[in-house]
Short mmCIF file of N, CA and C in Angstrom, two decimals:
data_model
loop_
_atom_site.label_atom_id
_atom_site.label_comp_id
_atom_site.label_asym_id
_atom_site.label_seq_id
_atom_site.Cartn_x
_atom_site.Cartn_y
_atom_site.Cartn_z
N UNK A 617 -62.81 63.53 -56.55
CA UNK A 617 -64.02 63.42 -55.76
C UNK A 617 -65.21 63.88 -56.60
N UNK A 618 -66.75 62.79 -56.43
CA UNK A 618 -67.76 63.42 -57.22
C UNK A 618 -68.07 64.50 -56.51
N UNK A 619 -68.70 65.54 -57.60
CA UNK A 619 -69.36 66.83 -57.15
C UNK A 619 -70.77 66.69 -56.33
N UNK A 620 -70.82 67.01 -55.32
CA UNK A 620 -71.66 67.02 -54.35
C UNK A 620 -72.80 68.03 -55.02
N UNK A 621 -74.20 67.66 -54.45
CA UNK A 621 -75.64 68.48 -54.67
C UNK A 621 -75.26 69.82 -53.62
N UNK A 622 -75.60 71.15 -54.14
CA UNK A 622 -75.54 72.21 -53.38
C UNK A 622 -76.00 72.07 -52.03
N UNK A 623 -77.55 71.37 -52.08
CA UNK A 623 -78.26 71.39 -51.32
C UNK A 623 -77.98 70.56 -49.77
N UNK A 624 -76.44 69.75 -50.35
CA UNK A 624 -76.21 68.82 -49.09
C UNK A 624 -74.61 68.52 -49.35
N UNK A 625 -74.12 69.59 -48.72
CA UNK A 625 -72.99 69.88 -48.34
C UNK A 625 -72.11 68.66 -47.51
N UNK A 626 -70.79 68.73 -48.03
CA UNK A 626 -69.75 67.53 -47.11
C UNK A 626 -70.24 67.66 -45.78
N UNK A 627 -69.92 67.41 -45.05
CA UNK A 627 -69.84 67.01 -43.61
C UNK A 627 -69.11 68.83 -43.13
N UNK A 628 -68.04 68.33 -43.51
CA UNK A 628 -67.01 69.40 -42.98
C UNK A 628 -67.55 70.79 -43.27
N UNK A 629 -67.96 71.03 -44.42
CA UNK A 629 -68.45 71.92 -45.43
C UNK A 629 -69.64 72.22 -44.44
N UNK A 630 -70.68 71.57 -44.17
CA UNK A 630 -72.06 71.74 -43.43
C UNK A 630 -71.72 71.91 -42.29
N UNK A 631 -70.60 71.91 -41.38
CA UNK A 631 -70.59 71.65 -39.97
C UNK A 631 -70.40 73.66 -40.25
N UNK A 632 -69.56 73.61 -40.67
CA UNK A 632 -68.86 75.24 -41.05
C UNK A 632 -69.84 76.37 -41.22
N UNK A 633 -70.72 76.09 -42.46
CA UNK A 633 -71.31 76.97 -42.82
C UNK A 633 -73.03 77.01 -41.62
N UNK A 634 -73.22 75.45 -41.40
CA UNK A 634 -74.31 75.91 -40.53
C UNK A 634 -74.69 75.22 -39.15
N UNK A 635 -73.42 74.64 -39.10
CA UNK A 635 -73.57 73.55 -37.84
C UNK A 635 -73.83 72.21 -37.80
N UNK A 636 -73.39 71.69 -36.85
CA UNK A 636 -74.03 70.07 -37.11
C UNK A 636 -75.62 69.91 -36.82
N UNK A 637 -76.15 70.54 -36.28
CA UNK A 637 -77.69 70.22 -36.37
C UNK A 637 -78.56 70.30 -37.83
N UNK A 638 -77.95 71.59 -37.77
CA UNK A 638 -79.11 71.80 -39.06
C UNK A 638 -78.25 71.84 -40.08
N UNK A 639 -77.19 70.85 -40.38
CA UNK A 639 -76.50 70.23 -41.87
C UNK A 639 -77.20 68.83 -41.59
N UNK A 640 -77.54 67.86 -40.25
CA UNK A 640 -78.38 67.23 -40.43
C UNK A 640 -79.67 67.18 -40.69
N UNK A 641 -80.50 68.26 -40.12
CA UNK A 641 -81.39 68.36 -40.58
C UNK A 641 -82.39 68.87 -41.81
N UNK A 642 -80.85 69.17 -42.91
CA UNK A 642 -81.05 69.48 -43.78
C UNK A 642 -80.94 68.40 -44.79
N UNK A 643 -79.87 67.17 -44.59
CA UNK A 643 -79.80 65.54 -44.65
C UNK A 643 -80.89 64.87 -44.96
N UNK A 644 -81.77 65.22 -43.70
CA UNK A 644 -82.85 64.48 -43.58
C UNK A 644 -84.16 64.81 -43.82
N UNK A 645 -83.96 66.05 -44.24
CA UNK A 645 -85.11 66.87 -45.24
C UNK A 645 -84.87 66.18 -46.68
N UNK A 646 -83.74 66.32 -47.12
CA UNK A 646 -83.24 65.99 -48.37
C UNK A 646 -83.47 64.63 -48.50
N UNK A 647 -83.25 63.89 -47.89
CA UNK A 647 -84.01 62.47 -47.84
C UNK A 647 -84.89 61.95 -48.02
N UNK A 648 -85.97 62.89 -47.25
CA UNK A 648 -87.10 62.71 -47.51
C UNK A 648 -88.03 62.91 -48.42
N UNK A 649 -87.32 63.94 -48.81
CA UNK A 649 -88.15 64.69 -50.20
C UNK A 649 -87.77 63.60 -51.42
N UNK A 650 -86.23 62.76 -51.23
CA UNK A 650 -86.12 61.80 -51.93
C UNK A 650 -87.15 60.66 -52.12
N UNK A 651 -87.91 60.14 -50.85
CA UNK A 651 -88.50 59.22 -50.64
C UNK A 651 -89.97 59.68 -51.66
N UNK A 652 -90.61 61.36 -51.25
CA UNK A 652 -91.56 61.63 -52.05
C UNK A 652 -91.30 61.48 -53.22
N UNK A 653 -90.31 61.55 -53.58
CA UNK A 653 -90.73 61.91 -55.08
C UNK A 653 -90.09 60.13 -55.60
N UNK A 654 -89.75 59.16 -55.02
CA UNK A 654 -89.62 57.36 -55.15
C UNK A 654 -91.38 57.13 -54.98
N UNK A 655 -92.24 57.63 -54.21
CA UNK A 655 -93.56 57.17 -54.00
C UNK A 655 -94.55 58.08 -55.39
N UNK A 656 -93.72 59.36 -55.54
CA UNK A 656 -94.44 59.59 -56.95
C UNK A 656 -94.62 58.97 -58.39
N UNK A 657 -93.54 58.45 -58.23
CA UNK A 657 -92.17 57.74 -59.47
C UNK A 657 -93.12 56.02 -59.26
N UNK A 658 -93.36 55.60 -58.21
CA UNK A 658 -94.18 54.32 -58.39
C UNK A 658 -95.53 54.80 -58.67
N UNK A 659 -96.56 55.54 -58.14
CA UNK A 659 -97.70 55.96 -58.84
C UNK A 659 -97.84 55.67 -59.71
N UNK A 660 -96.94 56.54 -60.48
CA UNK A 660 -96.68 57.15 -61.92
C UNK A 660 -96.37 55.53 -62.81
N UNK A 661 -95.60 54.87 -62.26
CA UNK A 661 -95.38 53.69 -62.72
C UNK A 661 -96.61 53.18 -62.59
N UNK A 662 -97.36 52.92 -61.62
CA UNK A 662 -98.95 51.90 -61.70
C UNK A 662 -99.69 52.69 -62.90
N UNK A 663 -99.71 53.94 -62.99
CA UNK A 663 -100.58 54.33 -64.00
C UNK A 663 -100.25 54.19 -65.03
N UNK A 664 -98.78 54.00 -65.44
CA UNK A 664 -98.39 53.55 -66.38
C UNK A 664 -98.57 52.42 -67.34
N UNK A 665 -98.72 51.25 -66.03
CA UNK A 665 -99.35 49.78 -66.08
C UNK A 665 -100.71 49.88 -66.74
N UNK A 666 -101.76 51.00 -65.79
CA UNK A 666 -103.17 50.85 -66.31
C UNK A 666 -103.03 51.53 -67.71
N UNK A 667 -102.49 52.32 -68.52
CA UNK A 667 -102.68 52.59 -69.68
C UNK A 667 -101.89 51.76 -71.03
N UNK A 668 -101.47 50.81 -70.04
CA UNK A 668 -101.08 50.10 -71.08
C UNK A 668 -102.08 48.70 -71.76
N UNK A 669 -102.87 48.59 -70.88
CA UNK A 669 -104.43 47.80 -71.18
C UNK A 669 -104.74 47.65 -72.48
N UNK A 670 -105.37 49.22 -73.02
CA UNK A 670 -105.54 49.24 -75.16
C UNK A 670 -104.80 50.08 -75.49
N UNK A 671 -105.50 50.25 -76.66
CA UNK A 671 -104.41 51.07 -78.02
C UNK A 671 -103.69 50.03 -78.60
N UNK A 672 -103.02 51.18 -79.68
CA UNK A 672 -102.27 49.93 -80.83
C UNK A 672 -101.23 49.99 -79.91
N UNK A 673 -100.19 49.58 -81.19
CA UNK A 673 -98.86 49.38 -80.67
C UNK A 673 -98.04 50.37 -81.04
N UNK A 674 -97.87 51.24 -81.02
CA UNK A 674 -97.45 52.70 -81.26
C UNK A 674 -97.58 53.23 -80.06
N UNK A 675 -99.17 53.06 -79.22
CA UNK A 675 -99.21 53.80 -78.13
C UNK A 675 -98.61 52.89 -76.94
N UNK A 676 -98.62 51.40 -77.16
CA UNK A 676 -98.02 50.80 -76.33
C UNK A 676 -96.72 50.57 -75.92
N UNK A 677 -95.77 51.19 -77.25
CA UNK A 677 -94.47 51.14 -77.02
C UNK A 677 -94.20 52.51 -76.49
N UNK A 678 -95.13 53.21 -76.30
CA UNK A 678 -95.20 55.17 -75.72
C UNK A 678 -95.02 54.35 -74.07
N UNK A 679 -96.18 53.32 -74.13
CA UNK A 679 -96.20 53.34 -72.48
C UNK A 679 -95.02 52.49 -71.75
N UNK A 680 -94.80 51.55 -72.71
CA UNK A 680 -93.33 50.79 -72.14
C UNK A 680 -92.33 51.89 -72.22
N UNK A 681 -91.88 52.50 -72.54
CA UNK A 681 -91.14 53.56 -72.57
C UNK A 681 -91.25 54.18 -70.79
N UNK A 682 -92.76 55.20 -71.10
CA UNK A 682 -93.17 55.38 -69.42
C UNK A 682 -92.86 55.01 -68.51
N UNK A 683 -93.04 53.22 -68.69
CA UNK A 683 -92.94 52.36 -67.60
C UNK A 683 -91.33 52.31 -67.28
N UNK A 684 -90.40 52.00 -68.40
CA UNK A 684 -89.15 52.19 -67.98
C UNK A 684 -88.84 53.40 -67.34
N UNK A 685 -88.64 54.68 -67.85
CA UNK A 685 -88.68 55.81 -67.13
C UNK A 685 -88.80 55.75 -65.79
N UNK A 686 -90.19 55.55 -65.41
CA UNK A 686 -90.85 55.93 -63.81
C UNK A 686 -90.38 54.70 -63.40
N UNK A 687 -89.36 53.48 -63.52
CA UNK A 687 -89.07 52.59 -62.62
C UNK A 687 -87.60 53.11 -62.26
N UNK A 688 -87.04 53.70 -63.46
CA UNK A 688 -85.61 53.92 -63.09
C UNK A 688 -85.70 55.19 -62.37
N UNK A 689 -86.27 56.03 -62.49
CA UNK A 689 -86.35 57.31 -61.35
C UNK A 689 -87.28 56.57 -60.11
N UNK A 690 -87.74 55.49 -59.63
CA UNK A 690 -88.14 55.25 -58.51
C UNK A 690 -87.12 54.61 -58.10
N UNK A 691 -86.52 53.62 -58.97
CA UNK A 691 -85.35 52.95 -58.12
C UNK A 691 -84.23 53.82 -57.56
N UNK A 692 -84.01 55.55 -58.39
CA UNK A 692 -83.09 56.13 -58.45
C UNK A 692 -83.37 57.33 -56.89
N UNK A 693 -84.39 57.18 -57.05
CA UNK A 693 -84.70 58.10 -55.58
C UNK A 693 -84.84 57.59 -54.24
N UNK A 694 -85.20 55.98 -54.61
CA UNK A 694 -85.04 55.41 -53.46
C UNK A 694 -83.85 54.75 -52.71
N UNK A 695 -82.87 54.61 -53.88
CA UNK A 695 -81.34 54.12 -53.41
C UNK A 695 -80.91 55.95 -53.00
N UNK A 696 -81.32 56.99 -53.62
CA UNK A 696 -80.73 58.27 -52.94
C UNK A 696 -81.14 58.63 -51.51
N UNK A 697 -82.23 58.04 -51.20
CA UNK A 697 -83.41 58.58 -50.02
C UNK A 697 -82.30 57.40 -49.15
N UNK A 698 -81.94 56.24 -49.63
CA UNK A 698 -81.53 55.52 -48.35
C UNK A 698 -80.10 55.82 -47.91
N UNK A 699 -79.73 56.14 -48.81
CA UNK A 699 -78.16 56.75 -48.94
C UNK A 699 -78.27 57.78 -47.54
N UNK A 700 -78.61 59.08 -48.40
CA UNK A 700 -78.84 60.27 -47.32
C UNK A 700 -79.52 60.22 -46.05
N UNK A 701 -80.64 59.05 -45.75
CA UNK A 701 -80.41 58.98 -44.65
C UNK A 701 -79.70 58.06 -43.91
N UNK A 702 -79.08 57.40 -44.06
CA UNK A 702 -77.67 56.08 -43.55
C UNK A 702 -77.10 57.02 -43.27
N UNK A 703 -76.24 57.70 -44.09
CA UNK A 703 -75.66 58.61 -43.84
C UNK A 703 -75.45 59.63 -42.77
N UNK A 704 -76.43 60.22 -42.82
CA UNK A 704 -77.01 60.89 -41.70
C UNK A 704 -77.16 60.81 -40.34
N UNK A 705 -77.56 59.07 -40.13
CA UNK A 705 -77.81 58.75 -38.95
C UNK A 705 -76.51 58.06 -38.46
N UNK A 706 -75.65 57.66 -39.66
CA UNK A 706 -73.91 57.44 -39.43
C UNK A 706 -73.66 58.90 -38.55
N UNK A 707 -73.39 59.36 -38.95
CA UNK A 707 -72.87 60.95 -38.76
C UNK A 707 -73.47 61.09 -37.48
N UNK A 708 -74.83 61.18 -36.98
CA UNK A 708 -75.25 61.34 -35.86
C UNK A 708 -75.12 60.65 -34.57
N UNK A 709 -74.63 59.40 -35.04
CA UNK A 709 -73.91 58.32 -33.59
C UNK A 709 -72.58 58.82 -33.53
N UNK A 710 -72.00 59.70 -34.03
CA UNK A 710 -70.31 60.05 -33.68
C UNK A 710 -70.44 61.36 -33.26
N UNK A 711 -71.90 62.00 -32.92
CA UNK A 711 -71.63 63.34 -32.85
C UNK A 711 -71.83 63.66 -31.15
N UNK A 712 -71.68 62.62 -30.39
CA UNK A 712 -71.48 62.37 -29.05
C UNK A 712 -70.18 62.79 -28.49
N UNK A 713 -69.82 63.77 -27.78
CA UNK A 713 -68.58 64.14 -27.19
C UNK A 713 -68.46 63.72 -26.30
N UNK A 714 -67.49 62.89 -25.98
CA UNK A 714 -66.92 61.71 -25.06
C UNK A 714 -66.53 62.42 -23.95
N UNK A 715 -66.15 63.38 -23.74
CA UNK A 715 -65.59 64.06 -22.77
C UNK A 715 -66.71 64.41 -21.79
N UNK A 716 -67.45 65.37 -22.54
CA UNK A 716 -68.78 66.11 -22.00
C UNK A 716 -70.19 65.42 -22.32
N UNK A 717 -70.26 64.88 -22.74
CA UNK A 717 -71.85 64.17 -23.47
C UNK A 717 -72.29 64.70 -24.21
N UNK A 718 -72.00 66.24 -24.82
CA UNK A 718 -73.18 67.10 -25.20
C UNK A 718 -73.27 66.55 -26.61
N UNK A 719 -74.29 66.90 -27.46
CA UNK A 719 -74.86 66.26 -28.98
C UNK A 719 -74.77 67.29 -29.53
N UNK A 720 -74.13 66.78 -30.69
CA UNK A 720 -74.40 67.93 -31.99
C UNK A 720 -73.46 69.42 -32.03
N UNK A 721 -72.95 69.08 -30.73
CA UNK A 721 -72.22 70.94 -30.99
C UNK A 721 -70.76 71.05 -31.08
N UNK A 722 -70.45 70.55 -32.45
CA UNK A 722 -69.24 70.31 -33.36
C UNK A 722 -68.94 71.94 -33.88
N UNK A 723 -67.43 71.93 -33.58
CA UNK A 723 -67.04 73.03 -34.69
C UNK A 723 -66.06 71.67 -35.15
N UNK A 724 -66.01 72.57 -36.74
CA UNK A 724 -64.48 71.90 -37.51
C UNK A 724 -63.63 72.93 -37.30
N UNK A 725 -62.00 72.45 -36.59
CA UNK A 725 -61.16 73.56 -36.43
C UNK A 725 -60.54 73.92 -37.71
N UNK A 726 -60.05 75.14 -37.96
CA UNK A 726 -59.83 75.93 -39.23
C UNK A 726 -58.18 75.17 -39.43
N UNK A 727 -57.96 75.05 -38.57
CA UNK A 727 -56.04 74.44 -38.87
C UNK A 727 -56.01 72.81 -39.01
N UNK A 728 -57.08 72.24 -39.79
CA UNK A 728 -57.60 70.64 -39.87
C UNK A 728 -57.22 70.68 -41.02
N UNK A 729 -57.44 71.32 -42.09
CA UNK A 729 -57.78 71.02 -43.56
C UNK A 729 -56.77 70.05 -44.25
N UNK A 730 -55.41 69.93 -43.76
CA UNK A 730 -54.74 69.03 -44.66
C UNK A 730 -55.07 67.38 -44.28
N UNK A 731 -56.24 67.23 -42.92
CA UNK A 731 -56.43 65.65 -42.74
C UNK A 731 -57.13 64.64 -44.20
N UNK A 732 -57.05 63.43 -44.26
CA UNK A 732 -57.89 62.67 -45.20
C UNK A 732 -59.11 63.03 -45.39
N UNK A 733 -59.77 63.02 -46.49
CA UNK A 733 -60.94 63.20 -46.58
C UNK A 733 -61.77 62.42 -46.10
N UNK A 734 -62.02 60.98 -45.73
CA UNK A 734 -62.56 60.46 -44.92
C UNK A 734 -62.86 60.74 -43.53
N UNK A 735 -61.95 61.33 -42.78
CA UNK A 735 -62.00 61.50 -41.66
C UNK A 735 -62.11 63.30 -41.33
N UNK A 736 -62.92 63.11 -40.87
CA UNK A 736 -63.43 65.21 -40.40
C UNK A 736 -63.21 65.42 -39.02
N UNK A 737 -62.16 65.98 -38.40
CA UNK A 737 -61.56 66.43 -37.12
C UNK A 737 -62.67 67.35 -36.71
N UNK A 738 -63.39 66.99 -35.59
CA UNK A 738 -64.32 67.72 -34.88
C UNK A 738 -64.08 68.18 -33.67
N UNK A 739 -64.43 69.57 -33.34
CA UNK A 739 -63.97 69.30 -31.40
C UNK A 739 -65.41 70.14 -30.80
N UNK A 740 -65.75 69.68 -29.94
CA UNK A 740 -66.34 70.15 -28.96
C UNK A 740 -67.03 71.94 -28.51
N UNK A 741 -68.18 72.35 -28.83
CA UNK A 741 -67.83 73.74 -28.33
C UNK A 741 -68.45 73.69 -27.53
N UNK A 742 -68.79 72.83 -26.55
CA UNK A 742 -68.50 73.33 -24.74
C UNK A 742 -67.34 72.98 -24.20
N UNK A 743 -66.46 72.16 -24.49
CA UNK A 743 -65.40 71.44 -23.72
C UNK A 743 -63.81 71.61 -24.33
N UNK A 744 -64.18 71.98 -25.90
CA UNK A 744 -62.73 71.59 -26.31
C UNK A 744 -62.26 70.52 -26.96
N UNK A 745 -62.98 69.43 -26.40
CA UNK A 745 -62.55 67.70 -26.57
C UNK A 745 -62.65 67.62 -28.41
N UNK A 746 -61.31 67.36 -28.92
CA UNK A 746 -61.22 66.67 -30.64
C UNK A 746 -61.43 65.72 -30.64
N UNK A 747 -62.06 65.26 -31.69
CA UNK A 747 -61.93 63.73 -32.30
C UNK A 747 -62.14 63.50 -33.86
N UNK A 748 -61.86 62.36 -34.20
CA UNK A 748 -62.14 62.81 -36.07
C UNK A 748 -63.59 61.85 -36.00
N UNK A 749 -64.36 62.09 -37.15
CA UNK A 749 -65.49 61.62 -37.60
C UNK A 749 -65.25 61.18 -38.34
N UNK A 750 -65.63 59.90 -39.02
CA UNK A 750 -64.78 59.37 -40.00
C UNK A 750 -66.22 59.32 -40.90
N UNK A 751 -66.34 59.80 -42.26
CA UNK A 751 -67.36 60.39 -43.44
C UNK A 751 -67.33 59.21 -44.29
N UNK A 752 -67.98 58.58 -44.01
CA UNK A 752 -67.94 57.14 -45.12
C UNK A 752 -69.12 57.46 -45.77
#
């Protein structure tokens, strides 16, 4: 399995340490901050464009350079920004307890750990009611 960013914990991992609300809403912070810094990364790319106008060609192969750079970190933050939030809002249509209705108030039980990694056994803490979440 790839190594996960500190900042945005598995599923299972985030439900544990801080709950399902605010492991999503930490998702979707993280997302977003992805998106800022995809809208910095194109800026940075237009200005890139305008300085490539004069100068020799020494300074122009400085700015094609630039220009590659700030396209591959915009493309790279914006496939991350869409990721984390898909993700996120995956995760948030299963976090409906069928039993009780209530949203979001998942524990992971401690005697789960040998299930697939795809799938995260959640139950209920008003009701009890399990079900797995399946972590795609």
């Amino acid at each position: 399995m790839t190594q996960r960013n500190p900042f945005n914990p598995a599923l299972a991992d985030g439900i544990r340490r801080f709950g399902f609300r605010k492991w999503y809403e930490r998702e979707l912070l993280s997302s977003h901050a992805h998106m800022a810094l995809a809208l910095l990364a194109s800026v940075a790319l237009i200005a890139s464009f305008e300085a490539f106008k004069g100068g020799s060609w020494g300074e122009k192969l400085i700015d094609t350079a630039f220009v590659l750079v700030c396209a591959a970190i915009a493309l790279w933050a914006l496939r991350r920004y869409l990721y984390l939030l898909m993700h996120a809002e995956e995760m948030a249509n299963q976090a409906n307890c069928d039993k009780c209705q209530a949203y979001g108030l998942l524990l992971v039980p401690e005697d789960s750990r040998a299930q697939a990694h795809r799938l995260v056994p959640v139950c209920c803490k008003r009701c009890g009611f399990r079900w797995d979440m399946e972590d795609g």
